[in-house]
mmCIF file of C-alpha atoms in Angstrom:
data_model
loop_
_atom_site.group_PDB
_atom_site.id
_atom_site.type_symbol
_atom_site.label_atom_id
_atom_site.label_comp_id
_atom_site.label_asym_id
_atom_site.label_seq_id
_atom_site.Cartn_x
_atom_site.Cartn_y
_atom_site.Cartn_z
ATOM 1 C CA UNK A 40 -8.881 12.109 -9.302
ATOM 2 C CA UNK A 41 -5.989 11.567 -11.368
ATOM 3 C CA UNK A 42 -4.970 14.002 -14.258
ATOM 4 C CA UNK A 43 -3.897 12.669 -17.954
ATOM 5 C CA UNK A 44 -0.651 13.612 -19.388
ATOM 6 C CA UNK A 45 -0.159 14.897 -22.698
ATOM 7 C CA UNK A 46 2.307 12.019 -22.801
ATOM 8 C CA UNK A 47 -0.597 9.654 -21.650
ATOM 9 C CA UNK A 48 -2.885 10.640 -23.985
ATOM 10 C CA UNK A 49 -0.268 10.154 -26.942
ATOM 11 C CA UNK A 50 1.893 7.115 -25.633
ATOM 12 C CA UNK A 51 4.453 7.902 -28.638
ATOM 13 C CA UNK A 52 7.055 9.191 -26.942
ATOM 14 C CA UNK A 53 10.487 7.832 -27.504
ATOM 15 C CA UNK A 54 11.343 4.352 -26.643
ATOM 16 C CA UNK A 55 14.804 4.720 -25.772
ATOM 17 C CA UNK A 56 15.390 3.994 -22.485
ATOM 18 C CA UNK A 57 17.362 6.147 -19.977
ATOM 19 C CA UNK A 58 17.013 4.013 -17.112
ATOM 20 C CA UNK A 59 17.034 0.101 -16.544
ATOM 21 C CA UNK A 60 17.033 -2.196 -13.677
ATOM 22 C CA UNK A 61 17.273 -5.989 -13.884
ATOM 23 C CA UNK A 62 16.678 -8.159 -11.737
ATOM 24 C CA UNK A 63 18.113 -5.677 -8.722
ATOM 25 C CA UNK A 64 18.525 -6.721 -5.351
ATOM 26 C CA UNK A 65 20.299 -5.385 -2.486
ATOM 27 C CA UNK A 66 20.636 -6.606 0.529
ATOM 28 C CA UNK A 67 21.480 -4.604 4.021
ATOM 29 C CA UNK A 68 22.815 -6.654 6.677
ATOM 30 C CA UNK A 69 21.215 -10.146 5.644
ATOM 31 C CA UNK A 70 17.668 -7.909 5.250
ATOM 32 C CA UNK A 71 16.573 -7.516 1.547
ATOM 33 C CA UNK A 72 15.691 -4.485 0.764
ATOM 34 C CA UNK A 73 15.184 -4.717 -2.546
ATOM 35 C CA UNK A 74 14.072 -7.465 -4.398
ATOM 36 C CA UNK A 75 14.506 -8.410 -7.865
ATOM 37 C CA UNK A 76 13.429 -5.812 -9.263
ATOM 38 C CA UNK A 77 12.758 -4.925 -12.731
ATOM 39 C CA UNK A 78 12.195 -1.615 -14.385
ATOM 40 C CA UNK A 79 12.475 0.412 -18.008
ATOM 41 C CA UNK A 80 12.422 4.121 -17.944
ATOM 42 C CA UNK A 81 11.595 6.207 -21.294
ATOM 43 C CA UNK A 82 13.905 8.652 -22.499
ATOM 44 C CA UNK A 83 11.493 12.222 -21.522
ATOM 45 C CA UNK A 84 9.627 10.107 -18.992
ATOM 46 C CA UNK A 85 8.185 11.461 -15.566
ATOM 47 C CA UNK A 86 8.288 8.386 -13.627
ATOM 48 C CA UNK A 87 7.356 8.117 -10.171
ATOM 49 C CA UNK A 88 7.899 4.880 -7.606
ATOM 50 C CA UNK A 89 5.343 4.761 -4.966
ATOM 51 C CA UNK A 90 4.672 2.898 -1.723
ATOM 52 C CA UNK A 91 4.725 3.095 1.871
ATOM 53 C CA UNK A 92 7.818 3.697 4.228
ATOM 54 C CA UNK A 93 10.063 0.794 3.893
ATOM 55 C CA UNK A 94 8.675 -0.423 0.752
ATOM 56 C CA UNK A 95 12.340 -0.149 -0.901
ATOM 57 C CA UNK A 96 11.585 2.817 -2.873
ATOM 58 C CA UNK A 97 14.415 5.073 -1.523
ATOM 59 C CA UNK A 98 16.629 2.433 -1.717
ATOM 60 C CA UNK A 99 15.737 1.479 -5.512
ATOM 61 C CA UNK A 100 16.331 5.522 -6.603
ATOM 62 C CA UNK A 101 19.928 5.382 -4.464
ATOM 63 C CA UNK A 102 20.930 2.633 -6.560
ATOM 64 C CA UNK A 103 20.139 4.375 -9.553
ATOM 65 C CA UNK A 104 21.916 7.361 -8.192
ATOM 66 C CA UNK A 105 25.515 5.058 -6.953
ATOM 67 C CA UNK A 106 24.709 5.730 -3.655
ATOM 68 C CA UNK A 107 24.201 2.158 -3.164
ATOM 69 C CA UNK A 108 25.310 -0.681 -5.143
ATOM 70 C CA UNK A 109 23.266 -3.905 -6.041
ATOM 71 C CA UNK A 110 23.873 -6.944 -4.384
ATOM 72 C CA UNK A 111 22.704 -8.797 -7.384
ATOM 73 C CA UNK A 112 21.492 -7.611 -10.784
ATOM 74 C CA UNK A 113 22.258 -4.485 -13.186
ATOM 75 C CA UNK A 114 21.794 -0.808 -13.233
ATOM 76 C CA UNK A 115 22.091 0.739 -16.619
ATOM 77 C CA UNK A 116 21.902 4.706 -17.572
ATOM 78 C CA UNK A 117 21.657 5.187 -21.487
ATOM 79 C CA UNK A 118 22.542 1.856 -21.968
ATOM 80 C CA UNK A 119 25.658 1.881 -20.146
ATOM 81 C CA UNK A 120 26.122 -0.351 -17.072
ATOM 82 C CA UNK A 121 26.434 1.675 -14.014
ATOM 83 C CA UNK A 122 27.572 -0.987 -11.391
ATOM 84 C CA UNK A 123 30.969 -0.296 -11.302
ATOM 85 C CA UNK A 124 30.495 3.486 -11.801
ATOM 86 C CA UNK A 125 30.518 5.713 -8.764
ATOM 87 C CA UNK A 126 27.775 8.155 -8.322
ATOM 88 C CA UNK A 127 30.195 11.371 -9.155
ATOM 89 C CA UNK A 128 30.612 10.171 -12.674
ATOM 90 C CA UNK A 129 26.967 8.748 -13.574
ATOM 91 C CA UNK A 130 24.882 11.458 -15.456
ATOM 92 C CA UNK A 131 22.167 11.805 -12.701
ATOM 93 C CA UNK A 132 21.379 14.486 -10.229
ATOM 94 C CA UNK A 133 19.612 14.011 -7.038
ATOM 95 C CA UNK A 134 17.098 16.569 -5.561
ATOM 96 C CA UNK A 135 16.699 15.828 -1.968
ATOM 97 C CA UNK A 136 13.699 16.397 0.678
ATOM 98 C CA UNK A 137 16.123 18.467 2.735
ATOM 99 C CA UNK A 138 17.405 20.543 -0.142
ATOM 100 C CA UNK A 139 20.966 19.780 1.212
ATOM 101 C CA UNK A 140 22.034 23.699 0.607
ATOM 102 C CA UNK A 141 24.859 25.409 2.058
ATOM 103 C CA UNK A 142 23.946 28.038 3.588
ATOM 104 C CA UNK A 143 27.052 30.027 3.798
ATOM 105 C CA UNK A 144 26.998 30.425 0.124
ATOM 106 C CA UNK A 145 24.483 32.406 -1.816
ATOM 107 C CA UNK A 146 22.257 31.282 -4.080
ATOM 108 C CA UNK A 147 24.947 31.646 -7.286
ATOM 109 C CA UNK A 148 27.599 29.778 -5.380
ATOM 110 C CA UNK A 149 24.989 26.691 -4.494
ATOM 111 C CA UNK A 150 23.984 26.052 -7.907
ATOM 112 C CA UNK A 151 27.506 26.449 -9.317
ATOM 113 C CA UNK A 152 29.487 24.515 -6.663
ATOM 114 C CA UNK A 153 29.288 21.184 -8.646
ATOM 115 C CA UNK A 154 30.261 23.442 -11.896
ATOM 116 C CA UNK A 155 33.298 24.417 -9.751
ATOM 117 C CA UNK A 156 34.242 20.969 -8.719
ATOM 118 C CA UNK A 157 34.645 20.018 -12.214
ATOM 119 C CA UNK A 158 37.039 22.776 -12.715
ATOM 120 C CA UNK A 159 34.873 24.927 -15.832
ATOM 121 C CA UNK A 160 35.836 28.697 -16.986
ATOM 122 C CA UNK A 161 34.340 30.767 -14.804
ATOM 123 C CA UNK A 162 32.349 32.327 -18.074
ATOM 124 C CA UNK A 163 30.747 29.417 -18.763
ATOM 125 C CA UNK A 164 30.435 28.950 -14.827
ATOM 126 C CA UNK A 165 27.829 32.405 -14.912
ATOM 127 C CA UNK A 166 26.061 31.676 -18.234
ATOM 128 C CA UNK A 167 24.810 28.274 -16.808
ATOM 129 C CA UNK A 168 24.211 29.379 -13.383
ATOM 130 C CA UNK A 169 22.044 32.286 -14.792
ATOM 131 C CA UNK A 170 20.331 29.877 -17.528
ATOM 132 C CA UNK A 171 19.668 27.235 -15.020
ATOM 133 C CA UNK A 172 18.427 30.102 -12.534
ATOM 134 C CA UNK A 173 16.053 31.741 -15.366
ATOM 135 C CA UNK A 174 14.589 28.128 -15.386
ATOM 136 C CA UNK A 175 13.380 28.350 -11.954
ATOM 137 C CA UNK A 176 12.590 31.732 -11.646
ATOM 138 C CA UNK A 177 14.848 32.791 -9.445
ATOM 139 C CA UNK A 178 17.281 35.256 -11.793
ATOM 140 C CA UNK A 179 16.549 37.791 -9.223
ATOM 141 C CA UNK A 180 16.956 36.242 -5.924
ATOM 142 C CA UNK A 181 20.862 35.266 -6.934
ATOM 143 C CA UNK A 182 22.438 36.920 -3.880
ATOM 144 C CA UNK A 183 20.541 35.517 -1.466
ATOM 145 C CA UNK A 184 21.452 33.576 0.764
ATOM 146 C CA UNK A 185 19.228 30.140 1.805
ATOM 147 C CA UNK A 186 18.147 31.542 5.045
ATOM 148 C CA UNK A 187 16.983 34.467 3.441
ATOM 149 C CA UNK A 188 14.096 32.483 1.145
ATOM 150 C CA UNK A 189 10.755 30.507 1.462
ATOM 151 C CA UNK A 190 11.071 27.155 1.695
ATOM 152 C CA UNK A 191 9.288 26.948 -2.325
ATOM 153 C CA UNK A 192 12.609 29.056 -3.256
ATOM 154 C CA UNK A 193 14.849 26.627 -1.268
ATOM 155 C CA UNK A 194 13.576 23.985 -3.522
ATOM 156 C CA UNK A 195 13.501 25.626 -6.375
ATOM 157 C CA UNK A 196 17.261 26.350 -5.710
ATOM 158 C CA UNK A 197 18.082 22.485 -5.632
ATOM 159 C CA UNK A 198 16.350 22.097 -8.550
ATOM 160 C CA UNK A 199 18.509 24.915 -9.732
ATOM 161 C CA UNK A 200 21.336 23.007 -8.866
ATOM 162 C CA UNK A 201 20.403 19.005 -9.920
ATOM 163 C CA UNK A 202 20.190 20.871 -13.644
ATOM 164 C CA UNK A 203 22.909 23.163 -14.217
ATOM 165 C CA UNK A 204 25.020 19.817 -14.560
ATOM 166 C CA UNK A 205 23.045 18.888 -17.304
ATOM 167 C CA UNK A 206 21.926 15.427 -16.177
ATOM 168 C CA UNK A 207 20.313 12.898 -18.857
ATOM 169 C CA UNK A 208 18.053 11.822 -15.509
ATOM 170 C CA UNK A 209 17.067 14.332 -12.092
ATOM 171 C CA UNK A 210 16.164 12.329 -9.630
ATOM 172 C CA UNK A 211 13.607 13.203 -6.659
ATOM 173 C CA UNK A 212 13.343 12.103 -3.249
ATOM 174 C CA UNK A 213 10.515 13.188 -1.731
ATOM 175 C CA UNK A 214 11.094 16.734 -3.157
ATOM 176 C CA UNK A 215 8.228 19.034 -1.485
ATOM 177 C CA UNK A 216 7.813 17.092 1.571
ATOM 178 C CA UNK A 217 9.102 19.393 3.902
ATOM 179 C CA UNK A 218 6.424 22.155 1.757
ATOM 180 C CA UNK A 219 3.218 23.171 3.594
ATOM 181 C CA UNK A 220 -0.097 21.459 1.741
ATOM 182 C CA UNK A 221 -0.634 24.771 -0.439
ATOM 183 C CA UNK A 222 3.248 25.152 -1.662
ATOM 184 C CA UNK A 223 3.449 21.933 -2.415
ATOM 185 C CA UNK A 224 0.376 22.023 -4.720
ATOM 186 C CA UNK A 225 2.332 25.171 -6.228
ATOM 187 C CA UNK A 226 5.611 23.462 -6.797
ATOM 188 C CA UNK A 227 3.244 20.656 -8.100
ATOM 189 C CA UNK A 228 2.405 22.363 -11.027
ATOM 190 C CA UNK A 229 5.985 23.958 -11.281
ATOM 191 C CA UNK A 230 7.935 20.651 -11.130
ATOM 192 C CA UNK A 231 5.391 19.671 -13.930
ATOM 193 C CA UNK A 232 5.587 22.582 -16.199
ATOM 194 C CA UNK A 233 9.865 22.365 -15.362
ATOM 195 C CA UNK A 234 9.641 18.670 -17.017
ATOM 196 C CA UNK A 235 7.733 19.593 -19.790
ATOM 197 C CA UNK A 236 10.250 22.482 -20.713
ATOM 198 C CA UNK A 237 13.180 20.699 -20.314
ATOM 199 C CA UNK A 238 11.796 17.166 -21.858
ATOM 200 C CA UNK A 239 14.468 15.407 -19.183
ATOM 201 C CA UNK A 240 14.026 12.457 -17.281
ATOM 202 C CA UNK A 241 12.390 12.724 -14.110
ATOM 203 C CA UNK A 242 12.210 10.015 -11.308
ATOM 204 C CA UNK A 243 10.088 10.960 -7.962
ATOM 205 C CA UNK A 244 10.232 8.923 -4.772
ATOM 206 C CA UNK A 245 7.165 9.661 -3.512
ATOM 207 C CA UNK A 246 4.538 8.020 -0.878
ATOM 208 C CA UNK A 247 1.626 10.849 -1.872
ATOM 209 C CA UNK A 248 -0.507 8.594 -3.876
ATOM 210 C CA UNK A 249 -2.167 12.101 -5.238
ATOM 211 C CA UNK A 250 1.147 13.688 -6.366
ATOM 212 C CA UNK A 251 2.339 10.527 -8.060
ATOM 213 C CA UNK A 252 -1.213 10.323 -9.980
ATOM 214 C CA UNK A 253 -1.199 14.544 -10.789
ATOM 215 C CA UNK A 254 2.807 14.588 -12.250
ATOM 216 C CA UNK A 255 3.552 10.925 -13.528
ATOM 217 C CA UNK A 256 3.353 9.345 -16.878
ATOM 218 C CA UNK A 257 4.291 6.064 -15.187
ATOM 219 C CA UNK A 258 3.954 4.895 -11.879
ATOM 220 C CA UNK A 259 5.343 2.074 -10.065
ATOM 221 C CA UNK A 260 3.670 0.813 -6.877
ATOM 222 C CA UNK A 261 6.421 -0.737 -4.650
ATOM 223 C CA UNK A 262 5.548 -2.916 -1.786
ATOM 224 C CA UNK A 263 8.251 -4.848 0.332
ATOM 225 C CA UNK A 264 10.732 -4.495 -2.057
ATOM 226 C CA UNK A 265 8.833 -5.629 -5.273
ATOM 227 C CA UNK A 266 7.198 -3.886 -7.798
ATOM 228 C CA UNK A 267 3.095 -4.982 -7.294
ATOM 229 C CA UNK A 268 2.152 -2.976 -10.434
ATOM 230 C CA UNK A 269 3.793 -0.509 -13.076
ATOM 231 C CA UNK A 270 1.104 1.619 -15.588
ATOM 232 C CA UNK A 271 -0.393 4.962 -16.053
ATOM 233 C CA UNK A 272 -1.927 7.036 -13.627
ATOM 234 C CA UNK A 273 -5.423 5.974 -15.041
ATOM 235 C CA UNK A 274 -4.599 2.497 -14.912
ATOM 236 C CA UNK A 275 -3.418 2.593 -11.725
ATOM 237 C CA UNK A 276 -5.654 4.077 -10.315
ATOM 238 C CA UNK A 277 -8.950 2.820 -12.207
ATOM 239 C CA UNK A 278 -7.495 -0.834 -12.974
ATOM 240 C CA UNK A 279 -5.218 -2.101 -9.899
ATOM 241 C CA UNK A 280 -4.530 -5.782 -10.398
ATOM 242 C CA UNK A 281 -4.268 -6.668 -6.456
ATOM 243 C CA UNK A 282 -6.104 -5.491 -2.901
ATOM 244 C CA UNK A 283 -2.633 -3.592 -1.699
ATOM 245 C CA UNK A 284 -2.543 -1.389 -4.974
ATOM 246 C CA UNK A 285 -6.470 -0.531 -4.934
ATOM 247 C CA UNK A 286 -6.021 0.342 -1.070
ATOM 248 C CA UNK A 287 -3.435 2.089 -1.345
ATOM 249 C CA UNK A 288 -3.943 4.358 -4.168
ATOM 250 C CA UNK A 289 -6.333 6.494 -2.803
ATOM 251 C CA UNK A 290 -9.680 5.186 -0.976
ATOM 252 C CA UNK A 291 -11.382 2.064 -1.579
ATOM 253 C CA UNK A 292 -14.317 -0.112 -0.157
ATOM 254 C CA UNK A 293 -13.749 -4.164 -0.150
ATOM 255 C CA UNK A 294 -15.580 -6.670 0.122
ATOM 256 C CA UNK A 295 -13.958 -10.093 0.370
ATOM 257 C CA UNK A 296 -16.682 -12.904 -1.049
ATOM 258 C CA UNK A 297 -16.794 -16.303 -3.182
ATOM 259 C CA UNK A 298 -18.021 -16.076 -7.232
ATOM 260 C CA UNK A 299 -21.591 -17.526 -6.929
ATOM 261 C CA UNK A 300 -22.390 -17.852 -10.688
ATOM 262 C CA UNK A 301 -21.227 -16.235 -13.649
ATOM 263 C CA UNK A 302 -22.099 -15.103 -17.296
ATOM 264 C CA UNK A 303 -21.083 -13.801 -20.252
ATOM 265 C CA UNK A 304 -22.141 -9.929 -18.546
ATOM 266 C CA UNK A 305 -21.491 -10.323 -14.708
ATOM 267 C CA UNK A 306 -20.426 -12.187 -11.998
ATOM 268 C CA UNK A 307 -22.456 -12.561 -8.783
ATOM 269 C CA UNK A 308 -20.469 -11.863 -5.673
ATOM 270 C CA UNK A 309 -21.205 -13.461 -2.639
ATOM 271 C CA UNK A 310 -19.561 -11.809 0.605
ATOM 272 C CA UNK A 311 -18.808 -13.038 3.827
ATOM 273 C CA UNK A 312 -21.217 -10.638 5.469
ATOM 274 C CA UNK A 313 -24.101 -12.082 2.490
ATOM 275 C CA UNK A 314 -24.466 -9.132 0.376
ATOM 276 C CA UNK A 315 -24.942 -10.197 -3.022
ATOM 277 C CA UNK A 316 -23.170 -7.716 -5.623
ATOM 278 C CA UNK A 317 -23.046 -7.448 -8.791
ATOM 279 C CA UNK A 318 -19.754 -7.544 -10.996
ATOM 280 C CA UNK A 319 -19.486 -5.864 -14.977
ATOM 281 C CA UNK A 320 -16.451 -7.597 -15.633
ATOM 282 C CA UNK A 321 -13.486 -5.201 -17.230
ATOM 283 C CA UNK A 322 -11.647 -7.505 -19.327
ATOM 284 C CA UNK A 323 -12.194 -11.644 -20.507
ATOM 285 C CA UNK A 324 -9.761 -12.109 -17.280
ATOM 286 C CA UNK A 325 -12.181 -10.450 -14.775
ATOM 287 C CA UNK A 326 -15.514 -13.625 -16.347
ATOM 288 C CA UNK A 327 -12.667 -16.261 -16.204
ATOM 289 C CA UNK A 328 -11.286 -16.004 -12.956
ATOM 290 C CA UNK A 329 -10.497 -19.803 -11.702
ATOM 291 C CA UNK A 330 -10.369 -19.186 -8.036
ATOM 292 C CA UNK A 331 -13.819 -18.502 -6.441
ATOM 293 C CA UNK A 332 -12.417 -16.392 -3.605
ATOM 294 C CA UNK A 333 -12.064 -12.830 -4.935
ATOM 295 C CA UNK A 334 -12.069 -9.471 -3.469
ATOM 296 C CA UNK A 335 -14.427 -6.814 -4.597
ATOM 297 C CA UNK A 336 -13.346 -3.175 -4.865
ATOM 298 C CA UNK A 337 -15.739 0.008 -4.703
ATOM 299 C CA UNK A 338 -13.943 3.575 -4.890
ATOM 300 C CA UNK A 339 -15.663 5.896 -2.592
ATOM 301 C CA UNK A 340 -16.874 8.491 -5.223
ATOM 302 C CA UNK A 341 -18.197 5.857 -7.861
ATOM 303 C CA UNK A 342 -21.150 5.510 -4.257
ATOM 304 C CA UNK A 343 -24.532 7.124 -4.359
ATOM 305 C CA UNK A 344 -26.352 8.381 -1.607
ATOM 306 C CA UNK A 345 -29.848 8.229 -1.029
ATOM 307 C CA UNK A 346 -33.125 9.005 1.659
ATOM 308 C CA UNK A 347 -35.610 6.655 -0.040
ATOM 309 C CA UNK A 348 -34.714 2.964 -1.750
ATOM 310 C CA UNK A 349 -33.922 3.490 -5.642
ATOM 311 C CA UNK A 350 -35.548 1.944 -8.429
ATOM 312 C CA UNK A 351 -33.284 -0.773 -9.094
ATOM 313 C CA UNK A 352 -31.865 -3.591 -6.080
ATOM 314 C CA UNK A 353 -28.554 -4.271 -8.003
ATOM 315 C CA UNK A 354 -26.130 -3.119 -5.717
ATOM 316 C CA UNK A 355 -28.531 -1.023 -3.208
ATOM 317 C CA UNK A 356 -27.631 -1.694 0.138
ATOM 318 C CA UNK A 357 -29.514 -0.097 3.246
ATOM 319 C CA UNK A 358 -27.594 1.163 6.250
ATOM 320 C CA UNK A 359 -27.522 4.173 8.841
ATOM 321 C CA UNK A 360 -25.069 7.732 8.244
ATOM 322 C CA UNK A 361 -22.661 6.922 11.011
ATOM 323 C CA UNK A 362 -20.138 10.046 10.196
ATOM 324 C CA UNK A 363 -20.088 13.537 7.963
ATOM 325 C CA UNK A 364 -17.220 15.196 7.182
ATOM 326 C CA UNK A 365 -17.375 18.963 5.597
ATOM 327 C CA UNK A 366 -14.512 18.817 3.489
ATOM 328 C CA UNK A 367 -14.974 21.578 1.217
ATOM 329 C CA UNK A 368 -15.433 20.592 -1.902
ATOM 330 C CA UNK A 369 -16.196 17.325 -1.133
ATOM 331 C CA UNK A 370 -17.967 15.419 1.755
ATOM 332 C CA UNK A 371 -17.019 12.523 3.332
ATOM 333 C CA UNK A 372 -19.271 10.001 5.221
ATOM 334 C CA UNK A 373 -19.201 6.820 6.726
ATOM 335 C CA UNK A 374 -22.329 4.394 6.371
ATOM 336 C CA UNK A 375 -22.625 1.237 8.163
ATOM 337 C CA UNK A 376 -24.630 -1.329 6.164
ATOM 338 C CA UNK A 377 -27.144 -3.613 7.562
ATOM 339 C CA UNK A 378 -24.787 -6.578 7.044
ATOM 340 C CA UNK A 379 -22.540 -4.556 9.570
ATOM 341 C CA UNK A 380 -20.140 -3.596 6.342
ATOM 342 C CA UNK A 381 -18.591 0.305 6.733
ATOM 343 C CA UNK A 382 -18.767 2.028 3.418
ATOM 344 C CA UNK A 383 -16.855 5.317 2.668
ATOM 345 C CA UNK A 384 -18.377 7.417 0.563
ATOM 346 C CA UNK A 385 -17.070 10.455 -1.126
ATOM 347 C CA UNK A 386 -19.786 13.010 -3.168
ATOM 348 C CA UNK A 387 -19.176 16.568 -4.131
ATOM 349 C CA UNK A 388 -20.232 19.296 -2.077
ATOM 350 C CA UNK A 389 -22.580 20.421 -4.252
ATOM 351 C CA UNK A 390 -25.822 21.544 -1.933
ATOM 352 C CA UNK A 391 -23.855 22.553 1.026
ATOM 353 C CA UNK A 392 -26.226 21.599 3.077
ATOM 354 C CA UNK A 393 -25.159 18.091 5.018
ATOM 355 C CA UNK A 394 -27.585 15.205 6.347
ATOM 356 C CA UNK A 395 -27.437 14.363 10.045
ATOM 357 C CA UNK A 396 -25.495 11.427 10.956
ATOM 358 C CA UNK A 397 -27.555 8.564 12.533
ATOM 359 C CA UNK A 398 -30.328 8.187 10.125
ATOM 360 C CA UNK A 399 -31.699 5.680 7.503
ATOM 361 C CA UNK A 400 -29.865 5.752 4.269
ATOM 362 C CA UNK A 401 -29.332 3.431 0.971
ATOM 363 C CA UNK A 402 -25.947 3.064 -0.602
ATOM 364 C CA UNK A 403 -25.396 1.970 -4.562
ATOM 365 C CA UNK A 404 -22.880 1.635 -7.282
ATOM 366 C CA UNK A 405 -23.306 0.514 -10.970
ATOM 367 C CA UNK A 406 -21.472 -3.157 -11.555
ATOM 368 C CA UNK A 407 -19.783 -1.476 -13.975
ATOM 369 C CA UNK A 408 -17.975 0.475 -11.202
ATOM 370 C CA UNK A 409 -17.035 -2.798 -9.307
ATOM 371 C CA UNK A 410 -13.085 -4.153 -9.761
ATOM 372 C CA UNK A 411 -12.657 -7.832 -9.093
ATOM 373 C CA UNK A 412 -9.266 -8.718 -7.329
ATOM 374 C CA UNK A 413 -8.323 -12.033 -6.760
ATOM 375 C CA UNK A 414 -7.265 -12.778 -2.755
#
């Protein structure tokens, strides 16, 4: 589901940090919004924060920006504290959902109205416009005006704009999602390919789990104001260390049970509903977990489908096809176990021909495709 970086696949890059937060909180109005958070961003990074509305995410990038201040704790940019510096003056530039363009002014005169403010020759005032146009291919479309392009331009004009200042960090608040399903995919790749160019520091606000996965290096999952888990896409997404991370990066099946008995291979799962499962534990921390009461997590396409009861009983559950979704490349059904358990299972549309719902099936997964969480 997830794509690997370059950067992931060779974790060298520079460890000089553009970005740090410690210890951050702000409150609004006696409500914390943020809490205590801590986070180090790479020099070259794409780094994306991730949760649900209200999680603190926005909140956490407007700090960064000077939008907001901290109530507690320290913002630093390059090393530099940034708590007493307002957000004119702090070498960041914010991309917004809304694009925030004027549209009295044509394209040119967007993207060099913060050139202007800071008073620069008007020669040097063209040559970055144009450079910082060329960048988002949009050299031709200069004297235009905003109501005149697609909303893809319209971002790619605040882009335009965040970079022709030159920013050590762009920062990106929910860039594409005012973009219909198919631009955004588009600007996906663009935004991507932009980074890679430019080698800048990029931080997305995002709550698409599958856009976080597709651009980040890094990914921080936010959840009422606290950071549940920071790591790569792959680890993320294959290796979530609690229930709220492995639900809410993409899907997930689980099953809340008590450790019946354990070796040096698997655990044995017992669930509420008395399936026994099967465990492959991932690390020496997954075969020495103290508390009994764990939760079991199955992703949806790691489930096999079958008419007749497989060879092996590890993990085979019997059940009837409840739903069947034609997704295109994919389908998606729903099976109800005989323990009264829902799976959701995800296969590739590979036969294009679908099974009615409402009849006999048997659902299975490896143990080695089983992540133990602990309640």
């Amino acid at each position: 589901m997830s794509q690997i970086s370059a950067k992931e696949q060779h974790p060298d890059i520079s460890t000089e940090l553009d970005v740090e937060l410690r210890k951050v909180f702000k409150v609004f109005d006696g409500e914390t919004a943020v809490r205590g958070v801590d986070l180090n961003i790479r020099r070259g990074e794409f780094f994306s924060i991730l949760g649900p509305s209200g999680c603190g995410k926005t909140t956490t990038l407007r700090l960064v920006a000077g939008f907001e201040m901290p109530s507690a704790g320290e913002v630093l940019i390059q090393g530099q504290s940034m708590n007493q510096i307002p957000a004119h003056r702090r070498p960041v530039n914010t991309v917004f959902q809304s694009y925030a363009l004027f549209n009295h002014l044509r394209v040119s005169e967007n993207v060099a109205f913060g050139l202007r403010l800071k008073k620069l020759k008007a020669s040097e005032i063209e040559e970055r416009v144009k450079k910082a146009l060329k960048q988002v291919k949009l050299e031709g479309l200069a004297n235009r005006f905003p109501a005149q392009l697609s909303g893809g331009q319209q971002q790619r004009v605040a882009l335009a704009r965040a970079l022709v200042n030159r920013p050590a960090v762009v920062l990106l608040d929910e860039p594409l999602g005012a973009l219909d399903l198919k631009l955004r995919k588009e600007m996906q790749v663009e935004l991507s390919n932009l980074h890679q160019d430019l080698g800048l520091t990029f931080i997305l606000v995002t709550h698409d789990q599958e856009e976080a996965l597709s651009l980040s290096d890094r990914i921080a999952v936010m959840r009422a104001g606290k950071i549940e888990q920071i790591g790569t896409p792959t680890e993320i997404y294959e290796r979530p260390r609690t229930t709220f991370v492995a639900d809410f990066i993409g899907d997930t099946n689980l099953f809340k049970g008590r450790i019946e008995s354990v070796d040096t291979s698997s655990l044995e799962v017992v669930t509420t509903n008395n399936l026994k499962i099967v465990v492959q534990p991932k690390s020496p921390k997954d075969a020495s977990i103290n508390s009994h009461e764990i939760v079991v997590s199955v992703r949806p396409e790691k489930i096999r489908l079958s008419l007749t009861p497989p060879d092996s009983n590890i993990n085979c559950f019997e059940g009837r096809l409840q739903h069947v979704m034609y997704m295109g490349t994919h389908v998606h059904y729903v099976v109800e176990l005989l323990s009264g358990d829902r799976l959701t299972v995800m296969l590739p549309n590979v036969t294009n021909k679908l099974p009615d719902s409402n009849i006999p099936v048997y659902a299975r997964w490896a143990a080695s495709d089983c992540l133990v969480l602990e309640e």
